[in-house]
JSON list of C-alpha atoms and ligand atoms in Angstrom, two decimals:
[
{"chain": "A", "resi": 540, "resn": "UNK", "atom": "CA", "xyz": [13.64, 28.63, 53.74]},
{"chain": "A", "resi": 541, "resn": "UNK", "atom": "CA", "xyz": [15.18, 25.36, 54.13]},
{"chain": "A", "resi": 542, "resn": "UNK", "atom": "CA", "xyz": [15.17, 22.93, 51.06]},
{"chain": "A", "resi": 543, "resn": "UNK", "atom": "CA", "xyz": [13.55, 19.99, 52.07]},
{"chain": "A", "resi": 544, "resn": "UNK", "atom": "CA", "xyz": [14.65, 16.86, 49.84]},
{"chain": "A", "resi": 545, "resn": "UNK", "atom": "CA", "xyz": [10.73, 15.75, 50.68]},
{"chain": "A", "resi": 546, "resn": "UNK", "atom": "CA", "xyz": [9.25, 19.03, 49.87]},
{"chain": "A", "resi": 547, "resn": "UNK", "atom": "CA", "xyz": [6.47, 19.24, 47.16]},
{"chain": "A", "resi": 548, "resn": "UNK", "atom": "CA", "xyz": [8.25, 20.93, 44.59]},
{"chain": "A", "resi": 549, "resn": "UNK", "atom": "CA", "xyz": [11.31, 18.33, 44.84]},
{"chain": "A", "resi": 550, "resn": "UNK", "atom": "CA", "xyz": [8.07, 15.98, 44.43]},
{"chain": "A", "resi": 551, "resn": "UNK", "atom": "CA", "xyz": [6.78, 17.47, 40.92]},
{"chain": "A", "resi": 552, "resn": "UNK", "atom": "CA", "xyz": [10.57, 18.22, 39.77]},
{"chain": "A", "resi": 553, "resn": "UNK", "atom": "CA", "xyz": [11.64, 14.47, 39.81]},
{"chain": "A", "resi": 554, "resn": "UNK", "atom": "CA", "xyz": [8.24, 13.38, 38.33]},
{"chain": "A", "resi": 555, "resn": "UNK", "atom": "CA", "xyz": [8.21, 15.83, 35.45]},
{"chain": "A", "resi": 556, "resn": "UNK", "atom": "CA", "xyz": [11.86, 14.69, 34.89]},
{"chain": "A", "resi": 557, "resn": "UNK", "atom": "CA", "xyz": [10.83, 10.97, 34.86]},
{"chain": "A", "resi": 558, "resn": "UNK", "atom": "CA", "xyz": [7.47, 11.67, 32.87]},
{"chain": "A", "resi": 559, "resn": "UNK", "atom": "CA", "xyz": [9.85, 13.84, 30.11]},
{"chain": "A", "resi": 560, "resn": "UNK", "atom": "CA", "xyz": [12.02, 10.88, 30.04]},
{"chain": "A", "resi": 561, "resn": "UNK", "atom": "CA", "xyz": [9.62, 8.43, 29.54]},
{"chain": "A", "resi": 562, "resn": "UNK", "atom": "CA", "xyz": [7.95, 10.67, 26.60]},
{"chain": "A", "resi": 563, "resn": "UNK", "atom": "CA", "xyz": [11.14, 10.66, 24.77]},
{"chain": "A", "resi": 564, "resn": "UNK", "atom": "CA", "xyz": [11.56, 7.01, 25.11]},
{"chain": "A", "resi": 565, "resn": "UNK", "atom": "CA", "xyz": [8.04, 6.11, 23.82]},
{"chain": "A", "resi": 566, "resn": "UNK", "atom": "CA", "xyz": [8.47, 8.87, 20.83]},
{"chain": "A", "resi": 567, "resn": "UNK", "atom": "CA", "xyz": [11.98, 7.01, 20.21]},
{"chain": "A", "resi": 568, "resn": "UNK", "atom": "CA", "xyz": [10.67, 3.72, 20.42]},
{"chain": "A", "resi": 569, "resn": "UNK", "atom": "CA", "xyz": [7.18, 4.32, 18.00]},
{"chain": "A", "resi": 570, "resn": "UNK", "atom": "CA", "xyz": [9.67, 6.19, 15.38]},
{"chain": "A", "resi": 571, "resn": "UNK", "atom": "CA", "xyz": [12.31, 2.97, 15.40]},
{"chain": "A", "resi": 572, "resn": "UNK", "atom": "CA", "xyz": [8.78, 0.97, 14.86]},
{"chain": "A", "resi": 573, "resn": "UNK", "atom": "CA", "xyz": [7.31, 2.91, 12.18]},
{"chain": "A", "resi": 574, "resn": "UNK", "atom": "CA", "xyz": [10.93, 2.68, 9.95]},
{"chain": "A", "resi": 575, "resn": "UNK", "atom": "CA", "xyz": [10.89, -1.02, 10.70]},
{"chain": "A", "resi": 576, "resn": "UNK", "atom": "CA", "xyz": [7.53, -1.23, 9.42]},
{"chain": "A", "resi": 577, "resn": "UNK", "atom": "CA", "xyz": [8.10, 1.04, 6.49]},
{"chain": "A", "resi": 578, "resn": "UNK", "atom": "CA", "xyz": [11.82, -0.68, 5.33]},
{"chain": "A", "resi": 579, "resn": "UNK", "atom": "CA", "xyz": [10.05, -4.16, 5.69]},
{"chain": "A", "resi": 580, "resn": "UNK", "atom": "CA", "xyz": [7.22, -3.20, 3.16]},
{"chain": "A", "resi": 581, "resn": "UNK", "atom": "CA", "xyz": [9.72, -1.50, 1.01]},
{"chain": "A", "resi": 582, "resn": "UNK", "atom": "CA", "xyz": [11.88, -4.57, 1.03]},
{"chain": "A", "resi": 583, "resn": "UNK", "atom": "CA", "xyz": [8.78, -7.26, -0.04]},
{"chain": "A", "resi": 584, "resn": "UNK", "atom": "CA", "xyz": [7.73, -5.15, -2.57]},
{"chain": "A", "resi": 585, "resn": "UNK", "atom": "CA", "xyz": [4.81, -3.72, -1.34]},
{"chain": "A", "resi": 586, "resn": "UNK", "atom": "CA", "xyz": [5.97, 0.14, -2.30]},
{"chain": "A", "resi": 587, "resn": "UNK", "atom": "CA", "xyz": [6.85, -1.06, -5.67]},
{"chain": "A", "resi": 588, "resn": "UNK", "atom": "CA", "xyz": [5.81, 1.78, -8.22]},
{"chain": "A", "resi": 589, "resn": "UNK", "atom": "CA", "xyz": [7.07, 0.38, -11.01]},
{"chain": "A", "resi": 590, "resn": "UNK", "atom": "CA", "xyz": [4.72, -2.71, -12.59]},
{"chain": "A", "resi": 591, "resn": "UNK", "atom": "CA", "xyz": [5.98, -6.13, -12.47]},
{"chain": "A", "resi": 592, "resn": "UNK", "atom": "CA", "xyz": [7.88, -7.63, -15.35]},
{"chain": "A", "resi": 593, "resn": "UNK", "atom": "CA", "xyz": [6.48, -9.19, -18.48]},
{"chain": "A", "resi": 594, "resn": "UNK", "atom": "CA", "xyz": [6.22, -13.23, -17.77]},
{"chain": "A", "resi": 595, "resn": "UNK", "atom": "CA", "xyz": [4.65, -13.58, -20.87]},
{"chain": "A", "resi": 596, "resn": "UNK", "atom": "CA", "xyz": [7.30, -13.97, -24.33]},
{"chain": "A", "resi": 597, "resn": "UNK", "atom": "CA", "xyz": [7.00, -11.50, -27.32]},
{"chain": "A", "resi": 598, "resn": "UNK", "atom": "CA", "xyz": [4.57, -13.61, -29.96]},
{"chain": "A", "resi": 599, "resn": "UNK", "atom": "CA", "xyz": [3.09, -15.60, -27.35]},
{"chain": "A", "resi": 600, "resn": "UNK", "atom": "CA", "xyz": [-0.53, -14.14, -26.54]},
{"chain": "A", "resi": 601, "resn": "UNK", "atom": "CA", "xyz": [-1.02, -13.09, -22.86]},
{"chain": "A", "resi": 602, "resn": "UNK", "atom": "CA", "xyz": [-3.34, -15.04, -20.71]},
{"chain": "A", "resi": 603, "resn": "UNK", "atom": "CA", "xyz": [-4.89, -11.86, -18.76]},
{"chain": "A", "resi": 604, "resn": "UNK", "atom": "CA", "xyz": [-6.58, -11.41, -22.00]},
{"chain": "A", "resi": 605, "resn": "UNK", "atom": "CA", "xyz": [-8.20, -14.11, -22.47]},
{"chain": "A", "resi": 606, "resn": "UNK", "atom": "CA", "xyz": [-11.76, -13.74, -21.58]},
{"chain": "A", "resi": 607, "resn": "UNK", "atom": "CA", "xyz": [-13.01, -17.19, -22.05]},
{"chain": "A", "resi": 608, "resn": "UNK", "atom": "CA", "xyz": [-15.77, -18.22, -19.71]},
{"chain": "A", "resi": 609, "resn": "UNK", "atom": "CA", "xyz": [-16.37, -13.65, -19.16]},
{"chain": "A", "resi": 610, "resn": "UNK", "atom": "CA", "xyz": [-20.32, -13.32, -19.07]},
{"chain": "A", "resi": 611, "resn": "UNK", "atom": "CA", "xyz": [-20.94, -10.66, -21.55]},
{"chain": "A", "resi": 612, "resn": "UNK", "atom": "CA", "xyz": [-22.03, -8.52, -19.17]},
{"chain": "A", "resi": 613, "resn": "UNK", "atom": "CA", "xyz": [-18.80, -8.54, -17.17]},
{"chain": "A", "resi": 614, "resn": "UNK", "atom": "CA", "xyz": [-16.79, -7.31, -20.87]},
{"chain": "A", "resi": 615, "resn": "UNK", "atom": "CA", "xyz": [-18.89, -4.83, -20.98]},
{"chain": "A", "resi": 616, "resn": "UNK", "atom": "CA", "xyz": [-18.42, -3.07, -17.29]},
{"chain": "A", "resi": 617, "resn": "UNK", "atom": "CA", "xyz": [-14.63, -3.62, -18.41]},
{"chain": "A", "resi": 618, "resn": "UNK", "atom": "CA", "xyz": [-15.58, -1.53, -21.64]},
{"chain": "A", "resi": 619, "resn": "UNK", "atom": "CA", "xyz": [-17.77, 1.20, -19.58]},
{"chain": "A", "resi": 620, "resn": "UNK", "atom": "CA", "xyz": [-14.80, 1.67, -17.29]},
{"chain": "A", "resi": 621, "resn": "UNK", "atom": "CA", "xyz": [-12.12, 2.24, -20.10]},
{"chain": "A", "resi": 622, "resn": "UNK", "atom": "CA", "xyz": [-10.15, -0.96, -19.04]},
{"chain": "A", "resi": 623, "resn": "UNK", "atom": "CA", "xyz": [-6.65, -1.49, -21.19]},
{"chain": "A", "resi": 624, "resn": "UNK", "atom": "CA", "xyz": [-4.26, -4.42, -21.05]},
{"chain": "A", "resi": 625, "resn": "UNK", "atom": "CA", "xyz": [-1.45, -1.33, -20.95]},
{"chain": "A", "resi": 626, "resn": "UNK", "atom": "CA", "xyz": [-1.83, 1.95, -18.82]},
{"chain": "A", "resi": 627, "resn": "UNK", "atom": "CA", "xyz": [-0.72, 4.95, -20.72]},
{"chain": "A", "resi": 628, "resn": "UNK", "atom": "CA", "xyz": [0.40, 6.98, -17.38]},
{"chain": "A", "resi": 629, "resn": "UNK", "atom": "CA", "xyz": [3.54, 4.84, -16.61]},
{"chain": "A", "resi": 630, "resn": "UNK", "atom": "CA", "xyz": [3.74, 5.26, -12.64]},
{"chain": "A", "resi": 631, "resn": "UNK", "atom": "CA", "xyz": [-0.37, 4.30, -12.31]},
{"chain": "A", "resi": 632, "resn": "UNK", "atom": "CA", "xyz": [-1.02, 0.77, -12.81]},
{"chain": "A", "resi": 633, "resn": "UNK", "atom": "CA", "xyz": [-3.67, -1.90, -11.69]},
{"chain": "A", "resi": 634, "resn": "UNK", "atom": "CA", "xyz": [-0.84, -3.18, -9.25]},
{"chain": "A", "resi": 635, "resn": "UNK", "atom": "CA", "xyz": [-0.55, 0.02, -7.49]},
{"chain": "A", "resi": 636, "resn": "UNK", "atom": "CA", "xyz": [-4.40, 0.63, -7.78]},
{"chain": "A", "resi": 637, "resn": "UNK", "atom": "CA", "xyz": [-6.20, -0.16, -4.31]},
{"chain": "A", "resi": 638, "resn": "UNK", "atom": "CA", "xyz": [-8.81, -2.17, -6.64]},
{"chain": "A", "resi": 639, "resn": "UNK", "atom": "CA", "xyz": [-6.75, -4.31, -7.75]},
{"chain": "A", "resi": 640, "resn": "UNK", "atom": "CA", "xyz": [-7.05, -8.23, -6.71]},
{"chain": "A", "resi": 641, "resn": "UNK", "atom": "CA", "xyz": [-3.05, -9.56, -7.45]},
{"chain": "A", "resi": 642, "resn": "UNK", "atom": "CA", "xyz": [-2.67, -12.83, -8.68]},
{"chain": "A", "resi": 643, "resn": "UNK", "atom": "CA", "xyz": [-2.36, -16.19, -6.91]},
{"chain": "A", "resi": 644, "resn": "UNK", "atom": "CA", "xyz": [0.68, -17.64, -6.22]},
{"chain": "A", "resi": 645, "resn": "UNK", "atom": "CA", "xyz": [1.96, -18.77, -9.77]},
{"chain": "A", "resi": 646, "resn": "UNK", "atom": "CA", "xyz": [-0.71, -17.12, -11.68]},
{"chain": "A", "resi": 647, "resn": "UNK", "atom": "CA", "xyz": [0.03, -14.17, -14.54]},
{"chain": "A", "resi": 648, "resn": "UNK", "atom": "CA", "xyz": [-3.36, -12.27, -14.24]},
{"chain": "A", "resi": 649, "resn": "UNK", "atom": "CA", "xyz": [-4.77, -10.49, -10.77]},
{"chain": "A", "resi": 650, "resn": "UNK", "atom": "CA", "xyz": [-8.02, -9.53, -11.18]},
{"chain": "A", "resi": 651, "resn": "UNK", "atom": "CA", "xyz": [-10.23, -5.86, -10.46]},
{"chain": "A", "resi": 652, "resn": "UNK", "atom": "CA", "xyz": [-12.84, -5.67, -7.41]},
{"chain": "A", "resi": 653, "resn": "UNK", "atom": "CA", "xyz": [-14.99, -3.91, -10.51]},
{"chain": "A", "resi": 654, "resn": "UNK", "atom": "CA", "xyz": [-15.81, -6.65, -12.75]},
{"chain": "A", "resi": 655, "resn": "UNK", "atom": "CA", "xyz": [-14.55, -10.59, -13.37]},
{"chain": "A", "resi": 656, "resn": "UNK", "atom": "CA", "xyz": [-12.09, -11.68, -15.17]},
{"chain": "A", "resi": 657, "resn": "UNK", "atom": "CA", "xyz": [-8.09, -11.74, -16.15]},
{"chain": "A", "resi": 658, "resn": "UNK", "atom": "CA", "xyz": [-6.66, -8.07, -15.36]},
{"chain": "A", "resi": 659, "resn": "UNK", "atom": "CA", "xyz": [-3.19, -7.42, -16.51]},
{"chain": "A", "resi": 660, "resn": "UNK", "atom": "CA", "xyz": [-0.60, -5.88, -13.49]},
{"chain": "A", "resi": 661, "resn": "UNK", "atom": "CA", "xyz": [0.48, -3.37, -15.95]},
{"chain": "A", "resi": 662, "resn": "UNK", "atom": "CA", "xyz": [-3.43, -2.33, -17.08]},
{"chain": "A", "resi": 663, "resn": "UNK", "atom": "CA", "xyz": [-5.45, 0.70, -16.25]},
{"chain": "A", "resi": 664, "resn": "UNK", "atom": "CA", "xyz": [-8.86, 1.83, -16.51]},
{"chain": "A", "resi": 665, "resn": "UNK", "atom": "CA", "xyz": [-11.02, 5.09, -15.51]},
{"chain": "A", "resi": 666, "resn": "UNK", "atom": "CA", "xyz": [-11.02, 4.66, -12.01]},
{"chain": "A", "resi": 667, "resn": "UNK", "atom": "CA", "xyz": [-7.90, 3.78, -11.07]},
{"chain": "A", "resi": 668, "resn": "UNK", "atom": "CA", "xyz": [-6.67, 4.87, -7.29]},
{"chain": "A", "resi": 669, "resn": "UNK", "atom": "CA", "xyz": [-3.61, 4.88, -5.62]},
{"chain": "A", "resi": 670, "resn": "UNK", "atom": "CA", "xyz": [-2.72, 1.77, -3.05]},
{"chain": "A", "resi": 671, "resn": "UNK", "atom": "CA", "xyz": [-1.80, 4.22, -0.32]},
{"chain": "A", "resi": 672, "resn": "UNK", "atom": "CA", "xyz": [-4.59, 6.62, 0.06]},
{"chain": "B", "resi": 918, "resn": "LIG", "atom": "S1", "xyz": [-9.96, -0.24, -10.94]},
{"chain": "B", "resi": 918, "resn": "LIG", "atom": "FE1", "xyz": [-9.07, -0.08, -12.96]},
{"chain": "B", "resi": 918, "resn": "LIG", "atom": "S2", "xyz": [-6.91, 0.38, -12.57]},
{"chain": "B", "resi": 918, "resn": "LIG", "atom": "FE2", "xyz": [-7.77, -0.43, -10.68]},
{"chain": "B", "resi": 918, "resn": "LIG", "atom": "S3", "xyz": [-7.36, -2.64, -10.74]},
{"chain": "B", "resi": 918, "resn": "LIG", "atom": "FE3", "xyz": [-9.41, -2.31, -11.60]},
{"chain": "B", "resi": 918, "resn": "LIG", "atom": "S4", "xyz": [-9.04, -2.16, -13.81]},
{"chain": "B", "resi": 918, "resn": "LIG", "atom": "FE4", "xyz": [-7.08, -1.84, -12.81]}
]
């Protein structure tokens, strides 16, 4: 049987190759975005496991725990949830936890989607949960 350059199997050949092709380039292309994605959150910060450093001087009392102006009722959800001003598991921190609210631009204290108030970056309580579940 003659091999016709038109025949259907030519046909499917050539458009598996060019579907195959075009596979690889889209797996190539989604794997250079995902490392682009991940090295530019790695380079602002946002993978930082480590909490931020102290801005506050030894002797000088921190602001974050300051709870002038706290209702009452808001120190005591931070009591029922076992908040500290200093987490005692060093890589799980309220600036890795997915609660926490980080501070303005200029500010010292972030703040915790359970209760109001000054929360320390380098605090902790009971339900703390990792950023990046
Ligand atoms: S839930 Fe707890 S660990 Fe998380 S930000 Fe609030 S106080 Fe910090």
């Amino acid at each position: 049987m003659k091999d016709n350059k038109y025949s259907r199997r030519n046909f499917l050949l050539k458009y598996l190759k060019a579907g195959s092709m075009l596979a690889g380039a889209g797996f190539v292309l989604s794997y250079t975005s995902i490392n682009s994605v991940a090295k530019g959150l790695a380079q602002s910060g946002s993978f930082n496991q480590q909490p931020p450093k102290k801005a506050v001087q030894p002797g000088q009392k921190n602001p974050c725990d300051d709870l002038t102006g706290v209702s009452a009722e808001e120190i005591e959800k931070r009591k029922k949830l076992a908040y500290v001003t200093k987490t005692p598991i060093p890589d799980s921190h309220c600036s890795n936890c997915t609660l926490y609210i980080p501070a303005a631009k200029d500010k010292p204290c972030g703040g915790c989607m359970l209760f109001k108030g000054p929360v320390r970056p380098d605090g902790y309580c009971a339900y703390w949960a990792p950023i990046n579940n």
